[in-house]
Amino acid sequence: MSLLRVQDAHLAFGADAILDGVDFTIEAGERVCLVGRNGAGKSTFLKAIDNEVVLDSGQIQWVGDTKVTRLPQDPPKQSEQRVFDYVAEALAESGKALARYHELSASLTDSPSSATLDEMDKLQNQLDAINGWQVNTRIEQVLTQLQLPADETMAALSGGWLRRVALARALVVDPDILLLDEPTNHLDIEMVRWLEEQIVNFSGAVLFISHDRAFIRRLATRIIDLDRGHLTSYPGSYDTYLQKKQEALEVEASHNAEFDKKLAAEETWIRQGVKARRTRNEGRVRALQDLRKQRQQRRELQGKANLSVNESSRSGKKVFEGENMALRFGEKPIINDLDLLLMRGDKVAFVGPNGCGKSTLIKVILGMQDVDSGKVQLGTNLEVAYFDQHRSQLDPEQTVMDNVGDGKQDIEFQGRSRHILSYLQDFLFSPKQSRTPVRALSGGERNRALLAKILLKPSNILVLDEPTNDLDIETLELLEQIVANYQGTVLLVSHDREFVDNTATSVLYFEGEGVITEVIGGFTELNHYLAAKAENSFHNNGTKAAARESDSNKSSQNKQKTADKGSDKPRKKLSYKLQRELEQLPKVIAEKEAKLEELQQLMNEPGFFEQPLEKTEPVMSQIAEIEGQLMQDLERWEELENLSEQSS
């Protein structure tokens, strides 16, 4: 059943058409992802559905008493309002009454009075009449699930926690349609996984904007693409959308090329003299006028971003070394006995819950924060370019070109002079947009402007603090290429699983209580580490014991190989039994690798670790068992191959 229908929606800001005859419906149970380039109007479309933006023309029709709630792109402002009160505001009369009741209840301790008690008595009667206590329970449940402190003020919360509060406000309404604008922004990985499970189990319809490809692949049942004012629906998975979208763009480009060829021929004809044309064909002249009109109205394909980095001279080989580092903020341990060595070219992802100390450790690495104890040695010739997730380096009142070029018309980039407008076109800013104040840009466009600013700065260390927030997927993939090809060192804070997998050479995982573990690889390898940790009943010495056992096995095998090499006895051919074993091992290994891959895919599902331990432990035990068997099989295969070569 359709819950919402948008018909022939038109909306323009000046000469720019945001919605150009858009039609859209959403059914109960659908999870629709809205994609498109930064500035295409995705957030505006959600605001129009939520009646925050009025269409120029067209209709938005709701079925019955359909309830809708929207999670905005930006987190709420810091204020002295309590978390409970902010969330309760979404519930109109009952929420307002509950907020006031809790406020009065808290004030009784400091200033009890008969007037306060009388007002509380009236509010209690009001809440009884409108089932307000059920609403109170609902609010408390959502706050508990999101681990939010009900009595904390909004001013005391960081961006990630404010994002959680906004999410709680959206979920507490229990709507029929949930509108989510970049819901994973500022959320740590555990919260992203929790949110995925909430959306999967949500009985209503969900329309969401996201750049997180893993999130989209997990959730979307349909993709809708907003491109130059037109909305196209692609049923099926995200990967199906990518294929169909590319095919559609190729067809469009082919049609445009044929059209331009025909128009050029007609323009050549009309410019010929009367004798060359022989007779003036009035029908052909009118047809040419129609062609010109069509060409003027054609939606132009946008170019691709052309991101590159202004690398400086190389830093020293050793970028940072710390031994036995410890740091506390009050009673809270941030770093606990950490040894860390960073070399030039390392690309390190910092992963952990919001507020765990990721930014603090980066400051230690850059020499901006002292540790309480331990040895710290900074590298030499370090030039840092810092991408701040809060975009504090951008002045919202200044234009894009003044922000990026610091007011200069000509800039130095990669050893040559360029005009600032030319440079900004690489980041898809037209001359008109480049002269626009930053405050008028979308969130993704602001992030592109900040990227343009920091990539212009000569650097050999890139610090990227949540760089993927609000970026469209195309720009995100280009940023991946920049990070992968960057010759310097990259310090990356991100909860975008695919981005980290595609860029990081190692992960620093913040486990809590100041414990920080280095895992070689990306999120996939981090999941393997967590699985192994769970398999060993979450005891840290489990992994160390496995490593010692592996070292012991290798030592025994090396001794055996040395003994074999030192033997002067004539070597015999492999026995039939050993030859048969050698022939069968590749098949056995392939089967075990296939089974291991199947189990790892199951474990990598976002909701896997939300399940009870009795469901996850058997899977992780099987993974650990197969990994151990595979190691033995591979070593046995190598041993038999060596024997076979020696006997031949």
XYZ file of C-alpha atoms in Angstrom:
648
model
C 0.000 0.000 0.000
C 1.316 3.433 -0.960
C 1.843 5.686 2.059
C 2.956 8.723 0.066
C 2.562 9.989 -3.482
C 4.443 12.931 -5.029
C 3.035 14.073 -8.388
C 4.600 16.431 -10.960
C 6.658 18.261 -8.324
C 8.455 21.408 -9.495
C 10.849 23.462 -7.409
C 13.531 25.921 -8.483
C 15.928 28.217 -6.675
C 16.426 31.065 -9.130
C 17.290 29.599 -12.523
C 18.333 26.230 -11.055
C 15.656 23.534 -11.226
C 15.852 21.279 -8.175
C 12.744 19.246 -8.982
C 11.570 19.190 -12.589
C 8.307 17.257 -12.851
C 9.216 14.675 -10.202
C 6.897 11.733 -9.466
C 7.488 9.426 -6.503
C 5.633 6.862 -4.396
C 6.722 4.780 -1.429
C 5.112 1.601 -0.125
C 4.899 0.292 3.424
C 7.957 -1.830 4.179
C 10.149 -0.232 1.499
C 13.627 1.050 2.301
C 14.428 3.552 -0.441
C 17.831 5.218 -0.750
C 17.947 8.639 -2.430
C 21.276 9.238 -4.173
C 22.672 12.079 -6.255
C 25.506 14.529 -6.437
C 26.164 17.131 -3.768
C 23.861 20.088 -4.376
C 21.423 18.050 -6.487
C 18.611 18.781 -4.018
C 18.363 15.537 -2.034
C 17.906 17.218 1.354
C 15.500 19.728 -0.207
C 13.367 16.857 -1.523
C 13.124 15.380 1.988
C 12.229 18.814 3.388
C 9.493 19.175 0.758
C 8.014 15.813 1.776
C 8.144 16.972 5.415
C 6.392 20.254 4.463
C 9.387 22.348 5.508
C 9.875 23.516 1.907
C 6.899 24.503 -0.281
C 6.821 23.271 -3.888
C 6.425 25.751 -6.742
C 3.827 23.377 -8.185
C 2.762 19.753 -7.879
C 1.169 17.657 -5.158
C 2.265 15.662 -2.121
C -0.469 13.288 -0.971
C -0.476 11.266 2.254
C -2.601 8.198 2.861
C -4.891 8.654 5.864
C -3.165 9.720 9.081
C 0.319 8.754 7.951
C 2.920 9.917 10.477
C 6.289 11.093 9.188
C 9.424 12.151 11.004
C 12.716 13.438 9.613
C 16.292 13.250 10.832
C 18.029 16.416 9.533
C 21.506 16.357 8.032
C 23.135 18.517 10.716
C 23.139 17.651 14.439
C 21.104 19.880 16.773
C 22.662 22.953 18.351
C 24.271 22.822 21.759
C 22.064 24.420 24.408
C 21.141 24.198 28.075
C 18.099 22.068 27.217
C 18.113 18.562 28.703
C 18.376 15.549 26.395
C 15.043 14.151 27.642
C 13.255 17.440 26.959
C 14.666 17.774 23.436
C 13.570 14.251 22.521
C 10.161 14.692 24.168
C 9.458 17.826 22.090
C 8.831 15.562 19.088
C 5.708 14.216 20.812
C 3.752 17.476 20.893
C 1.358 17.844 23.860
C 2.366 14.739 25.809
C 6.060 15.429 25.271
C 5.735 19.022 26.402
C 3.856 17.971 29.544
C 6.428 15.268 30.343
C 9.328 17.674 29.889
C 7.715 20.167 32.255
C 6.900 17.438 34.800
C 10.523 16.220 34.864
C 11.784 19.802 35.126
C 9.573 20.454 38.164
C 10.509 17.110 39.687
C 14.210 17.979 39.453
C 13.618 21.411 41.015
C 11.906 19.975 44.101
C 15.264 19.089 45.649
C 16.501 22.679 45.533
C 13.317 24.677 46.036
C 10.277 22.665 47.133
C 7.080 24.690 47.231
C 3.341 24.127 47.310
C 3.004 25.873 43.923
C 5.415 23.378 42.369
C 3.539 20.449 43.895
C 0.194 21.834 42.685
C 1.497 22.209 39.117
C 2.948 18.697 39.201
C -0.409 17.351 40.382
C -2.185 19.024 37.435
C 0.413 17.704 34.998
C 0.045 14.206 36.426
C -3.712 14.294 35.835
C -3.128 15.593 32.298
C -0.615 12.822 31.577
C -2.976 10.193 32.965
C -5.669 11.379 30.561
C -3.485 11.241 27.425
C -1.497 8.056 28.192
C 1.530 10.220 28.853
C 3.250 7.625 31.028
C 3.374 5.184 28.115
C 5.034 7.945 26.116
C 7.468 8.443 28.997
C 8.363 4.750 28.891
C 8.871 4.936 25.130
C 11.272 7.897 25.491
C 13.251 6.164 28.230
C 13.535 2.973 26.139
C 14.915 4.839 23.126
C 17.354 6.843 25.276
C 18.561 3.614 26.890
C 19.035 1.899 23.521
C 21.108 4.847 22.290
C 22.972 5.033 25.629
C 21.949 8.673 26.056
C 21.972 10.468 29.448
C 18.436 11.807 29.929
C 19.396 14.572 32.381
C 22.522 15.795 30.565
C 22.341 19.159 28.815
C 22.798 19.414 25.065
C 25.710 21.808 25.664
C 27.717 19.017 27.303
C 27.544 16.702 24.271
C 29.920 16.346 21.319
C 28.813 16.150 17.672
C 28.478 12.369 17.699
C 26.321 12.377 20.823
C 24.185 15.246 19.493
C 23.592 13.127 16.387
C 22.365 10.311 18.627
C 19.974 12.707 20.361
C 18.529 13.776 16.994
C 18.151 10.116 16.051
C 16.321 9.410 19.316
C 13.956 12.301 18.601
C 13.152 10.807 15.185
C 12.685 7.229 16.422
C 10.594 8.041 19.491
C 7.659 9.176 17.330
C 7.273 5.621 15.942
C 6.307 7.003 12.507
C 4.862 5.344 9.413
C 7.554 6.952 7.246
C 11.055 7.664 8.471
C 13.067 10.275 6.536
C 16.787 10.023 7.276
C 19.301 12.541 5.916
C 22.823 11.065 6.174
C 21.932 9.067 9.315
C 25.422 7.562 9.786
C 27.179 10.949 9.991
C 29.058 11.339 13.304
C 27.970 7.870 14.516
C 30.574 5.347 15.644
C 30.593 1.875 14.109
C 28.617 0.209 16.916
C 25.869 2.810 16.603
C 25.798 2.364 12.820
C 25.311 -1.379 13.282
C 22.596 -0.771 15.863
C 20.838 1.653 13.510
C 20.985 -0.863 10.670
C 19.199 -3.433 12.811
C 16.559 -0.876 13.840
C 15.856 -0.010 10.208
C 15.765 -3.658 9.093
C 13.168 -4.392 11.786
C 11.190 -1.172 11.209
C 7.672 -1.986 9.988
C 7.056 1.324 8.212
C 8.699 2.846 5.143
C 12.149 4.443 5.137
C 13.466 7.049 2.705
C 17.110 7.791 3.402
C 20.060 9.700 1.974
C 23.457 8.129 2.555
C 27.015 8.076 1.219
C 27.888 4.936 3.219
C 28.034 2.196 0.579
C 28.040 -0.662 3.106
C 24.981 0.902 4.793
C 23.188 1.255 1.437
C 24.009 -2.303 0.370
C 22.727 -3.655 3.678
C 19.435 -1.744 3.713
C 18.184 -0.437 0.366
C 15.400 -2.310 -1.410
C 15.271 0.382 -4.097
C 17.481 3.263 -5.253
C 16.121 6.574 -6.539
C 18.539 8.897 -8.305
C 18.011 12.678 -8.335
C 19.959 13.937 -11.332
C 19.587 17.466 -12.744
C 16.016 17.821 -11.481
C 14.789 14.415 -12.664
C 14.108 11.446 -10.386
C 14.713 7.922 -11.707
C 13.819 4.746 -9.810
C 16.072 1.669 -9.880
C 14.451 -1.359 -8.194
C 16.848 -3.810 -6.607
C 20.259 -3.562 -5.018
C 22.800 -0.758 -5.005
C 25.119 -2.707 -7.311
C 22.274 -3.167 -9.812
C 21.702 0.595 -9.674
C 25.368 1.320 -10.443
C 25.212 -0.887 -13.531
C 21.885 0.500 -14.793
C 22.903 4.113 -14.096
C 26.096 3.724 -16.120
C 24.134 2.206 -18.997
C 21.622 5.093 -18.877
C 24.398 7.711 -18.938
C 26.034 6.009 -21.929
C 22.711 5.986 -23.825
C 22.145 9.662 -22.950
C 25.639 10.606 -24.118
C 25.091 8.726 -27.398
C 21.741 10.462 -28.023
C 23.277 13.852 -27.234
C 26.132 13.233 -29.667
C 23.686 12.323 -32.466
C 21.567 15.380 -31.661
C 24.606 17.699 -31.712
C 25.700 16.229 -35.057
C 22.284 16.901 -36.569
C 22.145 20.427 -35.123
C 25.620 21.233 -36.480
C 24.566 20.112 -39.974
C 21.459 22.301 -39.860
C 23.441 25.293 -38.591
C 25.856 24.844 -41.509
C 22.909 24.731 -43.930
C 21.271 27.896 -42.583
C 24.561 29.836 -42.835
C 24.930 29.047 -46.541
C 23.987 31.701 -49.079
C 20.692 31.641 -50.958
C 22.329 30.210 -54.079
C 23.918 27.400 -52.133
C 20.595 26.577 -50.509
C 18.766 27.039 -53.833
C 15.470 27.583 -52.021
C 14.682 28.533 -48.461
C 12.816 25.601 -46.903
C 10.603 27.297 -44.292
C 9.757 23.944 -42.669
C 13.436 23.222 -42.261
C 14.024 26.664 -40.730
C 11.266 26.061 -38.183
C 12.751 22.620 -37.439
C 16.128 24.258 -36.799
C 14.519 26.706 -34.385
C 12.998 23.742 -32.522
C 16.388 22.015 -32.409
C 17.981 25.146 -30.945
C 15.281 25.310 -28.293
C 15.763 21.627 -27.391
C 19.525 22.140 -27.125
C 19.024 25.115 -24.826
C 16.725 23.113 -22.547
C 18.861 19.969 -22.484
C 20.090 18.854 -19.102
C 23.845 18.998 -19.291
C 25.861 16.143 -17.869
C 28.060 17.394 -15.049
C 31.774 16.857 -15.332
C 33.695 14.640 -12.958
C 35.619 15.960 -10.009
C 39.378 15.993 -10.526
C 40.844 15.823 -7.049
C 44.590 15.856 -6.495
C 46.874 16.764 -3.630
C 49.646 19.348 -3.303
C 52.345 17.128 -1.797
C 55.390 18.792 -0.235
C 58.904 17.443 0.284
C 59.058 14.104 2.057
C 58.998 13.852 5.822
C 61.594 11.859 7.723
C 61.252 8.095 7.435
C 60.050 7.853 11.044
C 56.954 10.017 11.518
C 56.248 9.218 15.181
C 57.407 6.865 17.905
C 55.904 6.510 21.355
C 56.785 4.083 24.146
C 54.702 3.239 27.221
C 52.498 6.286 26.631
C 49.764 7.044 29.154
C 47.254 9.882 29.362
C 44.221 10.518 31.550
C 41.600 13.237 31.595
C 40.579 13.349 35.239
C 39.593 9.806 36.184
C 39.144 8.706 32.576
C 42.053 6.817 30.961
C 42.546 7.900 27.339
C 45.830 6.124 26.529
C 47.061 3.225 28.632
C 50.625 1.921 28.132
C 50.672 2.327 24.349
C 53.657 1.630 22.109
C 53.241 3.091 18.633
C 55.529 3.465 15.627
C 54.408 5.323 12.491
C 56.532 5.303 9.351
C 56.304 7.492 6.252
C 53.584 6.165 3.956
C 51.494 4.520 6.700
C 47.746 5.034 6.353
C 46.211 4.500 9.768
C 42.483 4.435 10.569
C 41.386 5.365 14.105
C 38.262 3.373 15.019
C 36.270 3.408 18.240
C 33.218 4.857 20.000
C 32.543 8.582 20.067
C 34.529 10.292 22.807
C 37.050 7.452 23.237
C 40.097 9.617 22.485
C 40.765 9.254 18.762
C 41.284 12.981 18.201
C 43.409 13.177 21.356
C 45.815 10.497 20.103
C 46.116 12.319 16.774
C 47.061 15.481 18.681
C 49.716 13.501 20.558
C 51.123 12.224 17.248
C 51.242 15.776 15.854
C 52.865 17.195 18.996
C 49.769 19.185 19.972
C 49.093 17.226 23.196
C 51.505 16.022 25.881
C 51.191 12.603 27.511
C 51.277 12.097 31.283
C 54.051 9.519 31.035
C 56.082 7.610 28.477
C 58.506 8.559 25.722
C 57.462 10.477 22.611
C 59.608 11.214 19.562
C 58.197 13.337 16.728
C 59.356 12.984 13.138
C 61.186 15.639 11.148
C 60.048 17.928 8.317
C 56.358 17.313 9.011
C 53.840 19.429 7.072
C 50.255 18.735 8.078
C 46.991 19.292 6.192
C 44.044 18.844 8.580
C 40.450 18.092 7.526
C 38.195 18.998 10.465
C 34.785 17.294 10.512
C 33.210 20.448 11.984
C 34.537 22.527 9.029
C 35.826 25.207 11.396
C 38.429 26.247 8.780
C 35.625 27.611 6.582
C 34.128 31.060 7.180
C 30.416 30.677 6.309
C 30.127 34.357 5.376
C 32.997 34.313 2.887
C 32.720 32.992 -0.654
C 34.080 29.596 -1.649
C 36.939 31.176 -3.616
C 37.946 33.473 -0.746
C 37.847 30.568 1.720
C 39.930 28.267 -0.447
C 42.337 30.832 -1.899
C 42.581 33.053 1.198
C 41.423 35.981 -0.945
C 44.019 35.415 -3.697
C 43.088 35.162 -7.380
C 46.131 33.057 -8.300
C 47.343 30.077 -6.309
C 50.376 27.784 -6.474
C 49.488 24.139 -7.010
C 51.880 21.306 -7.849
C 54.604 23.730 -8.880
C 52.602 25.963 -11.204
C 50.339 28.983 -10.959
C 46.585 28.530 -11.425
C 43.610 30.852 -11.203
C 41.472 30.019 -8.197
C 38.335 29.602 -10.359
C 40.124 27.064 -12.559
C 41.268 25.129 -9.487
C 37.759 25.106 -8.007
C 36.295 23.738 -11.240
C 38.286 20.568 -10.501
C 36.062 20.263 -7.430
C 32.878 20.829 -9.503
C 32.382 24.456 -8.424
C 31.225 26.624 -11.312
C 32.393 30.270 -11.372
C 28.955 31.238 -10.055
C 29.149 28.758 -7.152
C 32.736 29.807 -6.399
C 31.456 33.332 -5.720
C 28.699 31.999 -3.428
C 28.971 32.302 0.390
C 29.738 28.974 2.049
C 26.591 29.245 4.180
C 24.494 28.811 1.013
C 26.086 25.443 0.144
C 24.808 21.972 0.952
C 26.684 19.865 3.505
C 28.413 17.869 0.782
C 29.413 21.006 -1.125
C 30.919 22.453 2.062
C 32.965 19.297 2.510
C 34.145 19.580 -1.095
C 35.159 23.199 -0.436
C 37.115 22.125 2.644
C 38.812 19.365 0.650
C 39.793 21.963 -1.960
C 41.297 24.100 0.809
C 43.308 21.400 2.590
C 44.488 19.631 -0.584
C 45.860 22.975 -1.797
C 48.156 23.169 1.230
C 51.557 21.489 0.648
C 51.671 18.497 2.987
C 53.261 15.174 3.772
C 50.756 14.251 6.496
C 47.018 14.213 5.797
C 44.730 14.177 8.833
C 41.187 13.339 7.758
C 38.575 13.569 10.531
C 35.342 12.032 9.189
C 36.016 13.260 5.626
C 33.260 11.156 4.083
C 30.355 12.878 5.867
C 27.899 14.332 3.313
C 30.123 13.619 0.288
C 28.429 12.161 -2.762
C 29.633 8.681 -3.639
C 31.508 9.752 -6.776
C 33.613 12.297 -4.865
C 34.069 9.745 -2.088
C 35.567 7.234 -4.530
C 37.919 9.908 -5.906
C 39.020 10.739 -2.364
C 39.756 7.036 -1.870
C 42.091 7.154 -4.858
C 43.864 10.245 -3.477
C 44.447 8.588 -0.097
C 45.570 5.322 -1.700
C 48.069 7.108 -3.977
C 49.289 9.673 -1.416
C 53.025 9.282 -0.840
C 52.915 10.760 2.655
C 51.294 9.573 5.879
C 47.523 9.526 6.451
C 45.753 9.624 9.825
C 42.098 8.796 9.222
C 39.109 8.943 11.560
C 36.173 7.283 9.832
C 33.338 4.864 10.502
C 32.744 4.295 6.790
C 33.630 0.602 6.574
C 34.197 0.455 2.829
C 36.288 3.640 2.803
C 38.564 2.288 5.548
C 38.871 -1.100 3.833
C 39.883 0.608 0.587
C 42.447 3.005 2.076
C 43.887 1.946 5.443
C 47.046 -0.100 5.894
C 46.292 -0.547 9.600
C 43.630 0.207 12.206
C 44.091 1.566 15.722
C 41.092 0.148 17.585
C 40.038 1.878 20.816
C 38.737 -0.910 23.055
C 37.969 1.233 26.106
C 39.764 2.141 29.354
C 42.655 3.510 27.305
C 43.427 0.163 25.645
C 44.366 0.717 21.976
C 45.126 -2.240 19.704
C 46.793 -2.074 16.297
C 45.359 -4.379 13.618
C 47.038 -4.665 10.219
C 44.520 -4.069 7.407
C 41.084 -2.447 7.441
C 37.624 -3.122 8.879
C 37.566 -6.666 7.486
C 40.717 -7.562 9.409
C 39.372 -5.747 12.477
C 36.292 -7.980 12.367
C 38.579 -11.029 12.235
C 40.428 -9.737 15.283
C 37.165 -9.209 17.178
C 35.991 -12.695 16.190
C 39.215 -14.253 17.455
C 38.902 -12.255 20.654
C 35.346 -13.478 21.176
C 36.437 -17.052 20.438
C 38.940 -16.827 23.272
C 36.217 -15.674 25.685
C 37.327 -12.078 25.286
C 40.629 -12.732 27.086
C 43.505 -10.791 25.555
C 45.988 -13.604 26.150
C 44.068 -15.835 23.723
C 45.501 -14.068 20.699
C 48.981 -13.960 22.240
C 48.855 -17.701 23.012
C 47.882 -18.440 19.421
C 50.773 -16.294 18.206
C 53.226 -18.114 20.522
C 51.933 -21.492 19.339
C 52.333 -20.396 15.712
C 55.904 -19.226 16.411
C 56.646 -22.547 18.131
C 55.294 -24.517 15.164
C 57.362 -22.443 12.742
C 60.458 -22.982 14.889
C 59.937 -26.760 14.906
C 59.384 -26.790 11.161
C 62.511 -24.677 10.578
C 64.554 -27.115 12.694
C 63.163 -30.023 10.701
C 63.996 -28.266 7.410
C 67.521 -27.579 8.660
C 67.927 -31.228 9.612
C 66.636 -32.271 6.195
C 69.051 -29.929 4.433
C 71.965 -31.220 6.515
C 71.305 -34.828 5.669
C 73.687 -36.435 3.180
C 71.573 -39.539 2.756
C 70.263 -40.222 -0.767
C 66.699 -38.956 -1.174
C 63.940 -41.327 -2.177
C 60.917 -40.529 -4.298
C 57.689 -39.679 -2.525
C 55.737 -42.743 -1.497
C 52.417 -43.398 -3.193
C 50.605 -42.306 -0.025
C 52.493 -38.989 0.195
C 52.105 -38.353 -3.545
C 48.363 -38.941 -3.212
C 48.236 -36.550 -0.231
C 50.092 -33.895 -2.245
C 47.616 -34.209 -5.134
C 44.574 -33.955 -2.834
C 45.747 -31.009 -0.704
C 44.902 -28.178 -3.198
C 41.296 -29.395 -3.391
C 41.053 -29.721 0.407
C 42.499 -26.212 0.861
C 40.119 -24.717 -1.737
C 37.090 -26.275 -0.003
C 38.156 -24.962 3.393
C 38.874 -21.489 1.977
C 35.385 -21.414 0.417
C 33.804 -22.439 3.728
C 35.900 -19.854 5.584
C 34.815 -17.104 3.173
C 31.162 -18.089 3.671
C 31.494 -17.905 7.465
C 33.404 -14.611 7.321
C 30.669 -13.055 5.179
C 28.145 -14.182 7.781
C 30.269 -12.673 10.562
C 30.706 -9.403 8.636
C 26.948 -8.833 8.540
C 26.387 -5.581 10.488
C 23.960 -7.181 12.968
C 26.088 -10.243 13.706
C 27.600 -9.032 16.981
C 24.223 -7.762 18.204
C 23.071 -11.410 18.537
C 23.331 -13.404 21.775
C 26.711 -15.023 22.475
C 25.306 -18.537 22.019
C 24.595 -17.695 18.362
C 27.860 -15.926 17.542
C 30.297 -18.188 19.419
C 29.747 -21.347 17.282
C 30.399 -19.355 14.094
C 33.555 -17.758 15.459
C 34.757 -21.095 16.870
C 34.323 -22.668 13.450
C 36.221 -19.780 11.806
C 39.114 -20.150 14.244
C 39.149 -23.935 13.761
C 39.178 -23.709 9.941
C 41.857 -20.990 9.993
C 44.039 -23.272 12.129
C 43.447 -26.240 9.829
C 44.200 -24.117 6.768
C 47.524 -22.989 8.211
C 48.490 -26.613 8.878
C 47.357 -27.695 5.397
C 49.308 -24.892 3.703
C 52.446 -25.731 5.666
C 52.002 -29.436 4.884
C 51.517 -28.621 1.201
C 54.719 -26.579 1.172
C 56.572 -29.382 2.959
C 55.419 -32.033 0.462
C 56.201 -29.757 -2.497
C 59.743 -29.322 -1.177
C 60.145 -33.083 -0.730
C 58.805 -33.666 -4.230
C 61.279 -31.187 -5.736
C 64.206 -32.680 -3.800
C 63.372 -36.223 -4.917
C 63.014 -35.342 -8.595
